[in-house]
Structure formats: C-alpha cells, structure tokens
Amino acid sequence: MRGTLPGSSLMAGKERRAGGYLLREKTTEFQKALLRWFARHRRDLPWRHTPTPYRVWISEILLQQTRVRTALPYYERFIKRFPNLRSLARASEPEVLELWAGLGYYARARNLRRAAAMIVHRHHGRFPATQRELLSLPGIGRYTAGAILSIAFNQPEPIVDGNVRRLISRLHGITRRRSEEYFWRQATAWIPPDRASQFNQAVMELGALVCLPSGPLCAQCPVSGFCEAGIRGIADRIPPPRSKRASQEVRLVLTVVECDGRVLLCTKQPMDFVPGDWGLPAAAIGPAEMAHPAAHALARGALRMSVRLREAGTVSHAITYRRIRAQVFNATLKVKTGLPRPAAGYDWVGRAEAERLVTSSLYRKALRTRSG
DNA sequence: AAAACGTGGTT
DNA sequence: TAACCAAGTTT
C-alpha cells in the first residue's frame, strides 16, 4: 500500500515540524489498525446498507454540519419519498423543503433538487463519477465530492471534514492553526488506494466515536500508538479553540392570529434572517420596548383592524450568531362575517397547511405555543 | 478570506 | 444558561 503517515517528508516547508517523528513506513500499519477497528465498530447506519451514489450523496448533504442522530429520521423520510434521482428531479422545491423543515441550511435542499435535475438532464440520470463533474453541481464542494467518489465509487479521493481535521491535528500533535491544504495533503497521502471507501469512513467514524472533540477516548483508540497528542497526553487541548463572531441579541414579537381554523401568515419573510418563504407576522423591537403595543401594531397593520391579543409565551431560538427571544401573542377571531381580508403580504392559511409551509423552527415553535 | 448560513444536542 | 459544535458550501 502506498500513502504516508503524519509527519512524513510529504509535509512541506514550515508545516513539516510538528509530529515529525512518525515514519513513512508506519503507514500500512496505521491503515490496517484503523480498518480493523472500523470493521468491528462501525455503526449500522441506513446509508451504509446500499451505498449507491445517490444515497451516499443524500446522506452527505444531510450530514453537513449536522449530527448523525439528527439526520437519521430525515434520511429515512427523504429516501422513502425520493427513492432515486428521477423522483427527486421531478419534485417541486416546496416538496423538498417540506421534508427539510427543522434541519437548517435550507440551501442544501434547494441545491439537492437542482442538482438532481442537472444530473438527469446532463448525464441522463447517470451519477457523475469525476471530481470535475461533481464540483460543478450546486451544493457539492470538495468534501462532498471526495465523499461520493471514495465511499460510493471506492476511488482513492481524499476527504477533509471536522473529524479528519481533528484527527490529523492530534496525530501530528499540532497545537496551532494550519492551512486547509495541510489537511488535504495528509488526507490524500494516507488513503489505501484500493480501500478508499472503508478507510475514509473509518477515519470519520473514529473521529465521531473515539477521537471526540472534548474528552477523547484515547484508551480505546486503535491508533493511539501513532498519535503524538495521545503520547504526549495533550489530546484534550487539540484543536485549539477558534474565534467566533460575538452573538447578538434580537427581540421579536410574533403573532399567531387564528380564525375559522386558519392562521395568518406572511407570504414574504418579514425578518430577513429567518429562513423560508412563509413566516408568522413578526416585528423586531428595541431592548426596552414594550412588547404588547408592538404586537398590537403588527396585527393592526396586517389586518387593518384592532385585534385583542394575549401573550402566549416566549420562544428562544438561535440563528447563526443571532440569539432570538420572541414573545408570542395569540388571538382567535370570531367568524361572523367571514375571514377579515388581510393587508398585502399576508394570507390566511389552514393550520395543517401552515405547518407545511413554515420552514423555520422559530415559527414552528411559536405555532405550537399556547396560552401562558 | 471571512462571513453567512440553521438547528438541536452537549457541555 | 450561554457557548460550543457537527460527515461544509457559497460568496
């Protein structure tokens, strides 16, 4: 087997130093230890049952910045509803989005559908098996292309995700930031050419089950003998904390106005940082602003009439760096004269339909908020 | 290149 | 509870 372990001469220039004690000839040993461990400890995940390119692709997109546990039920539903490329290519965007609601990063769902259509048309439904073609599809970047090529096609293509970065950092005993290329070089070098699928999965599996971000289980690690950080007992301090954008507090008032089994929704997202085409009537308020008058003004603007609201509760939700605290106001209108005609940009929608249309978890939480 | 994108589980 | 984080991609 070819390939190189951490710290070999492959590591160029100023990035060579750390972890330089590991020798090139240990690579085969490392690969074997990892593959053996994987064969025994791999989780039984649904996308591993029949790893067709389509299924691997769907799973990889679902798993972007998303835990396995979270993605699991979405995967099952998605595959049931869209069992193959053609069924997905034929779907409408709202249909796909509906299955994605609550998962986040909704561009993933839109891109999935677009890419499916592109594959059906450009490649006649045959899943592309080259990096160039995969990268040209929306939503597929370097990682996902590598994952599809290696896992589904068993091509010796590298992958670098959070697990791989952490694993390499510890194996090399790296305590400072490294370029992305540094990780890609190692991930390329250590692939056993004929077992890329199992090996790449094994690397990520090890990161997910043993080489944990905090509290790594070094005692159970099949490659601890190769690990500089493990040997030096500093695995806990790797990788170093990364700087993050300061979070920002946002106060919102939301209204859930119902009438005759319908809910008043916005047809255009009132808050641009909340995802989805449909939303609840919402308004941002200042730190010291009274919520009730703001909510009342909001409802009046939407229905052009005064509505008696009662505060139903508070919903907390975070969207990227924004920490949202939303006060939810309820009202149920009497239906003597039919539904009041809403102002432009608002619409009455059946309760069940509303659940389907509203993408964001913020609004979904608010929709479930009762009394208080 | 840095920032934006979403969310729920963990710590 | 606030912060951190996860099988990244796009601009």
Coordinates of C-alpha atoms (C1' of nucleotides) in Angstrom, one line a residue:
Chain A
M1 CA 0.0 0.0 0.0
R2 CA 1.1 3.5 -0.8
G3 CA 0.4 6.5 1.3
T4 CA 2.1 8.4 4.0
L5 CA 1.5 9.0 7.6
P6 CA 1.7 12.2 9.6
G7 CA 5.0 13.9 9.6
S8 CA 6.5 12.3 6.6
S9 CA 8.6 14.2 4.1
L10 CA 5.4 14.9 2.3
M11 CA 4.7 17.6 4.8
A12 CA 6.4 20.6 3.2
G13 CA 8.1 23.7 4.4
K14 CA 7.3 25.3 7.7
E15 CA 4.4 23.0 8.4
R16 CA 6.7 19.9 8.5
R17 CA 8.0 20.2 12.0
A18 CA 5.1 19.2 14.2
G19 CA 4.6 15.5 14.5
G20 CA 7.7 14.8 12.5
Y21 CA 8.5 11.7 14.5
L22 CA 6.2 9.4 12.6
L23 CA 7.8 7.4 9.8
R24 CA 6.6 6.7 6.3
E25 CA 6.9 3.0 6.8
K26 CA 4.3 3.0 9.5
T27 CA 1.5 4.0 7.1
T28 CA 0.5 0.4 6.3
E29 CA 0.3 -0.4 10.0
F30 CA -1.8 2.6 10.6
Q31 CA -4.2 1.8 7.8
K32 CA -4.6 -1.8 9.0
A33 CA -5.2 -0.8 12.6
L34 CA -7.8 1.7 11.6
L35 CA -9.6 -0.6 9.1
R36 CA -9.6 -3.5 11.5
W37 CA -11.2 -1.2 14.2
F38 CA -13.8 0.0 11.7
A39 CA -14.8 -3.5 10.6
R40 CA -15.6 -4.2 14.2
H41 CA -17.1 -0.9 15.5
R42 CA -18.8 0.7 12.5
R43 CA -22.3 1.8 13.3
D44 CA -25.2 0.3 11.4
L45 CA -26.3 3.4 9.5
P46 CA -29.0 3.3 6.9
W47 CA -26.9 4.9 4.2
R48 CA -24.4 2.1 4.6
H49 CA -26.8 -0.6 3.7
T50 CA -26.8 0.0 0.0
P51 CA -24.3 2.8 -0.6
T52 CA -25.3 3.8 -4.1
P53 CA -24.0 7.2 -5.3
Y54 CA -27.5 8.7 -4.9
R55 CA -27.8 7.5 -1.3
V56 CA -24.3 8.5 -0.3
W57 CA -24.9 11.9 -1.8
I58 CA -28.2 12.4 0.1
S59 CA -26.6 11.3 3.3
E60 CA -23.6 13.5 2.8
I61 CA -25.7 16.6 2.2
L62 CA -27.9 15.8 5.2
L63 CA -24.8 15.3 7.4
Q64 CA -23.2 18.7 6.5
Q65 CA -22.8 20.4 9.9
T66 CA -25.4 18.1 11.2
R67 CA -25.2 15.2 13.7
V68 CA -25.8 11.7 12.6
R69 CA -28.6 11.3 15.2
T70 CA -30.3 14.4 13.9
A71 CA -30.0 13.4 10.3
L72 CA -31.3 9.9 10.7
P73 CA -35.0 10.4 10.6
Y74 CA -34.7 12.9 7.8
Y75 CA -32.7 10.4 5.8
E76 CA -35.3 7.7 6.2
R77 CA -38.1 10.1 5.2
F78 CA -36.2 11.5 2.3
I79 CA -35.3 8.2 0.8
K80 CA -38.8 6.9 1.2
R81 CA -40.3 10.0 -0.6
F82 CA -37.5 10.4 -3.1
P83 CA -36.0 6.9 -3.6
N84 CA -34.0 7.9 -6.7
L85 CA -32.6 10.6 -8.8
R86 CA -35.5 10.9 -11.0
S87 CA -38.1 11.2 -8.3
L88 CA -36.1 14.0 -6.7
A89 CA -35.5 15.7 -10.0
R90 CA -39.3 15.7 -10.6
A91 CA -40.1 17.2 -7.2
S92 CA -41.0 20.8 -6.6
E93 CA -38.9 22.9 -4.4
P94 CA -41.6 23.3 -1.7
E95 CA -42.0 19.5 -1.6
V96 CA -38.3 19.1 -0.9
L97 CA -38.2 22.0 1.6
E98 CA -41.1 20.4 3.5
L99 CA -39.1 17.4 4.2
W100 CA -36.2 19.5 5.2
A101 CA -38.1 21.8 7.7
G102 CA -36.3 22.0 11.0
L103 CA -32.9 20.8 9.7
G104 CA -31.4 24.2 8.8
Y105 CA -29.2 25.2 5.9
Y106 CA -32.1 25.1 3.5
A107 CA -29.9 25.9 0.6
R108 CA -28.9 22.3 0.9
A109 CA -32.5 21.2 0.0
R110 CA -32.8 23.6 -2.9
N111 CA -29.5 22.6 -4.3
L112 CA -30.3 18.9 -3.9
R113 CA -33.3 19.2 -6.2
R114 CA -31.5 21.4 -8.7
A115 CA -28.5 19.1 -8.8
A116 CA -30.8 16.1 -9.3
A117 CA -32.4 17.8 -12.3
M118 CA -29.0 18.6 -13.7
I119 CA -27.8 15.1 -13.4
V120 CA -30.9 13.7 -15.1
H121 CA -30.5 16.1 -18.0
R122 CA -26.8 16.5 -18.4
H123 CA -25.8 13.0 -17.5
H124 CA -29.0 11.2 -18.5
G125 CA -29.6 10.1 -14.9
R126 CA -26.2 8.5 -14.6
F127 CA -24.4 9.7 -11.5
P128 CA -21.2 11.5 -12.4
A129 CA -18.0 9.9 -11.1
T130 CA -15.4 12.5 -11.6
Q131 CA -14.5 15.4 -9.3
R132 CA -14.8 17.9 -12.0
E133 CA -18.4 17.0 -12.8
L134 CA -19.4 16.6 -9.1
L135 CA -17.9 20.0 -8.2
S136 CA -20.0 21.6 -11.0
L137 CA -23.2 20.6 -9.2
P138 CA -24.7 23.0 -6.7
G139 CA -24.2 22.1 -3.1
I140 CA -21.3 19.8 -3.8
G141 CA -17.9 21.1 -2.6
R142 CA -14.5 19.5 -2.2
Y143 CA -15.5 17.4 0.8
T144 CA -18.8 16.0 -0.6
A145 CA -17.2 15.3 -4.0
G146 CA -14.5 13.3 -2.2
A147 CA -17.0 11.5 -0.1
I148 CA -19.1 10.4 -3.1
L149 CA -16.1 9.4 -5.1
S150 CA -14.5 7.4 -2.3
I151 CA -17.4 6.0 -0.4
A152 CA -19.7 5.2 -3.4
F153 CA -17.1 4.6 -6.1
N154 CA -14.2 3.5 -4.0
Q155 CA -11.9 5.9 -5.7
P156 CA -8.8 7.0 -3.8
E157 CA -10.0 10.5 -3.3
P158 CA -9.4 12.4 0.0
I159 CA -11.9 13.9 2.3
V160 CA -11.4 16.5 5.0
D161 CA -14.2 17.3 7.4
G162 CA -14.2 18.3 11.0
N163 CA -13.4 14.8 12.1
V164 CA -10.4 14.5 9.8
R165 CA -9.1 17.9 10.8
R166 CA -9.2 17.0 14.5
L167 CA -7.8 13.5 13.9
I168 CA -4.8 14.8 11.9
S169 CA -4.2 17.6 14.3
R170 CA -3.9 15.2 17.2
L171 CA -1.9 12.6 15.3
H172 CA 0.5 15.3 14.3
G173 CA 0.4 16.9 17.8
I174 CA -0.5 20.3 16.2
T175 CA -1.4 23.0 18.6
R176 CA -1.7 25.8 16.1
R177 CA -3.8 26.6 13.1
R178 CA -2.8 25.0 9.8
S179 CA -3.8 25.7 6.3
E180 CA -6.6 23.7 4.7
E181 CA -4.0 22.4 2.3
Y182 CA -2.1 20.9 5.1
F183 CA -5.0 18.6 6.0
W184 CA -5.8 17.8 2.4
R185 CA -2.2 16.7 1.8
Q186 CA -2.3 14.2 4.7
A187 CA -5.8 13.0 3.8
T188 CA -4.6 12.3 0.3
A189 CA -1.4 10.7 1.4
W190 CA -2.8 8.1 3.8
I191 CA -5.6 6.6 1.6
P192 CA -5.0 2.9 0.9
P193 CA -5.6 3.0 -2.9
D194 CA -7.9 0.0 -3.1
R195 CA -9.8 0.6 0.1
A196 CA -10.7 4.3 0.0
S197 CA -14.3 3.7 0.8
Q198 CA -13.8 1.9 4.0
F199 CA -10.8 3.9 5.0
N200 CA -12.4 7.3 4.6
Q201 CA -15.4 6.1 6.5
A202 CA -13.2 4.7 9.2
V203 CA -11.4 8.0 9.7
M204 CA -14.6 9.8 10.2
E205 CA -16.1 7.1 12.3
L206 CA -13.1 7.2 14.6
G207 CA -13.5 11.0 14.9
A208 CA -17.1 10.5 15.8
L209 CA -16.8 7.7 18.2
V210 CA -13.4 7.8 19.8
C211 CA -11.4 10.9 18.9
L212 CA -14.1 13.1 20.3
P213 CA -13.8 16.9 20.3
S214 CA -13.7 17.0 24.1
G215 CA -12.8 14.1 26.2
P216 CA -11.2 11.8 23.5
L217 CA -11.3 8.1 24.5
C218 CA -7.6 7.6 23.9
A219 CA -7.6 4.3 25.9
Q220 CA -9.9 2.8 23.3
C221 CA -8.2 4.2 20.3
P222 CA -6.8 1.7 17.8
V223 CA -4.2 4.2 16.5
S224 CA -3.2 5.8 19.8
G225 CA 0.3 4.4 19.3
F226 CA 0.6 6.6 16.2
C227 CA -0.7 9.7 17.9
E228 CA 1.6 12.4 19.0
A229 CA -1.0 14.2 21.1
G230 CA -2.0 10.9 22.7
I231 CA 1.5 10.0 23.5
R232 CA 2.2 13.4 25.0
G233 CA -1.2 13.5 26.8
I234 CA -2.3 16.7 25.2
A235 CA -5.2 15.4 23.0
D236 CA -7.6 17.3 25.2
R237 CA -6.0 20.6 24.2
I238 CA -6.3 19.9 20.4
P239 CA -7.6 21.5 18.4
P240 CA -7.2 25.0 19.9
P241 CA -10.4 27.0 20.3
R242 CA -11.3 29.0 17.3
S243 CA -12.5 32.6 17.3
K244 CA -16.2 33.2 16.7
R245 CA -18.3 36.1 15.9
A246 CA -19.9 37.6 19.0
S247 CA -23.6 36.7 19.3
Q248 CA -26.2 39.4 19.1
E249 CA -29.5 39.5 20.9
V250 CA -32.6 40.1 19.0
R251 CA -36.0 40.8 20.4
L252 CA -39.1 39.9 18.4
V253 CA -42.8 39.9 18.7
L254 CA -44.8 37.3 16.8
T255 CA -48.5 36.9 16.3
V256 CA -50.4 33.8 15.9
V257 CA -53.8 35.0 14.9
E258 CA -56.4 32.4 14.1
C259 CA -59.8 32.5 12.6
D260 CA -62.0 29.6 11.5
G261 CA -59.2 27.1 11.6
R262 CA -56.8 29.2 9.7
V263 CA -53.7 31.1 10.7
L264 CA -52.5 34.4 9.5
L265 CA -49.1 34.1 7.7
C266 CA -46.8 36.4 5.9
T267 CA -46.2 35.5 2.3
K268 CA -42.9 37.2 2.4
Q269 CA -40.4 36.7 5.1
P270 CA -40.7 39.7 7.5
M271 CA -37.4 39.0 9.1
D272 CA -34.7 38.6 6.5
F273 CA -32.5 36.4 8.8
V274 CA -35.3 33.9 9.3
P275 CA -35.3 31.2 6.6
G276 CA -38.3 30.2 4.5
D277 CA -40.8 31.8 2.1
W278 CA -43.5 31.9 4.7
G279 CA -43.5 33.2 8.2
L280 CA -45.5 34.5 11.1
P281 CA -46.2 38.2 11.3
A282 CA -43.1 39.5 13.1
A283 CA -41.5 42.7 14.2
A284 CA -38.2 43.5 15.8
I285 CA -38.4 45.6 19.0
G286 CA -35.9 47.5 20.9
P287 CA -34.3 46.3 24.2
A288 CA -36.6 48.4 26.3
E289 CA -39.6 48.5 24.1
M290 CA -42.9 47.2 25.3
A291 CA -43.9 44.1 23.5
H292 CA -47.6 44.3 23.7
P293 CA -48.1 47.6 21.9
A294 CA -45.6 46.4 19.2
A295 CA -47.6 43.2 18.7
H296 CA -50.8 45.1 18.6
A297 CA -49.5 47.5 15.9
L298 CA -48.2 44.5 14.0
A299 CA -51.6 42.8 14.0
R300 CA -53.3 46.1 13.1
G301 CA -51.0 46.5 10.2
A302 CA -51.7 43.0 8.9
L303 CA -55.5 43.0 9.3
R304 CA -56.3 46.7 9.3
M305 CA -58.3 46.3 12.4
S306 CA -57.7 46.2 16.1
V307 CA -57.1 42.8 17.5
R308 CA -57.2 41.8 21.1
L309 CA -54.0 39.8 21.7
R310 CA -52.8 37.9 24.7
E311 CA -49.3 37.0 25.4
A312 CA -48.9 33.2 25.0
G313 CA -45.3 32.8 25.9
T314 CA -41.7 33.3 24.9
V315 CA -39.8 31.3 22.3
S316 CA -36.0 31.3 22.3
H317 CA -34.2 30.4 19.2
A318 CA -30.7 31.0 17.7
I319 CA -30.0 31.5 14.0
T320 CA -26.3 31.6 13.4
Y321 CA -24.9 34.4 15.6
R322 CA -28.3 35.8 16.5
R323 CA -30.0 34.9 19.8
I324 CA -33.6 35.5 19.3
R325 CA -36.1 36.0 22.1
A326 CA -39.6 36.2 20.7
Q327 CA -42.7 37.0 22.6
V328 CA -45.7 35.2 21.1
F329 CA -49.1 36.8 21.0
N330 CA -52.3 34.9 20.3
A331 CA -55.7 35.9 19.1
T332 CA -58.6 33.9 17.9
L333 CA -61.1 35.9 15.8
K334 CA -64.8 35.3 15.7
V335 CA -66.1 34.4 12.3
K336 CA -69.4 36.2 12.0
T337 CA -68.6 38.0 8.8
G338 CA -66.0 35.6 7.4
L339 CA -62.3 36.0 7.4
P340 CA -61.1 39.6 7.6
R341 CA -59.2 40.5 4.4
P342 CA -55.5 40.8 5.3
A343 CA -53.2 43.5 4.0
A344 CA -50.9 42.8 1.1
G345 CA -48.2 40.3 2.0
Y346 CA -50.4 38.4 4.5
D347 CA -52.6 35.4 4.0
W348 CA -54.9 33.1 5.8
V349 CA -53.7 29.5 5.7
G350 CA -55.2 26.3 7.2
R351 CA -53.5 25.2 10.3
A352 CA -52.1 22.0 8.7
E353 CA -51.1 23.8 5.6
A354 CA -49.3 26.4 7.8
E355 CA -47.2 23.6 9.4
R356 CA -46.2 22.5 6.0
L357 CA -45.4 26.0 4.6
V358 CA -43.5 27.4 7.5
T359 CA -39.9 26.2 7.3
S360 CA -38.1 27.9 10.2
S361 CA -38.1 26.3 13.6
L362 CA -38.6 29.7 15.2
Y363 CA -42.1 30.0 13.7
R364 CA -42.8 26.3 14.2
K365 CA -42.1 26.7 17.9
A366 CA -44.3 29.8 18.0
L367 CA -47.1 28.0 16.3
R368 CA -47.0 25.3 19.0
T369 CA -47.0 27.9 21.7
R370 CA -50.4 28.0 23.5
S371 CA -51.7 30.1 26.4
G372 CA -49.3 31.4 29.0
Chain B
dA1 C1' -10.7 35.3 3.1
dA2 C1' -14.0 35.9 6.2
dA3 C1' -18.7 35.7 6.9
dA4 C1' -23.1 33.9 6.3
dC5 C1' -25.9 30.1 6.6
dG6 C1' -29.9 26.9 10.9
dT7 C1' -30.6 23.9 14.2
dG8 C1' -30.7 20.9 18.2
dG9 C1' -27.8 18.3 21.1
dT10 C1' -23.9 18.8 24.6
dT11 C1' -21.1 20.8 27.9
Chain C
dT1 C1' -27.7 29.0 30.8
dA2 C1' -24.5 30.5 27.4
dA3 C1' -21.2 28.7 24.5
dC4 C1' -19.7 25.3 21.6
dC5 C1' -20.3 22.3 17.9
dA6 C1' -21.5 18.9 13.8
dA7 C1' -19.8 13.9 7.7
dG8 C1' -19.5 22.1 4.6
dT9 C1' -20.7 25.3 0.7
dT10 C1' -21.0 29.6 -1.2
dT11 C1' -19.9 34.3 -2.0

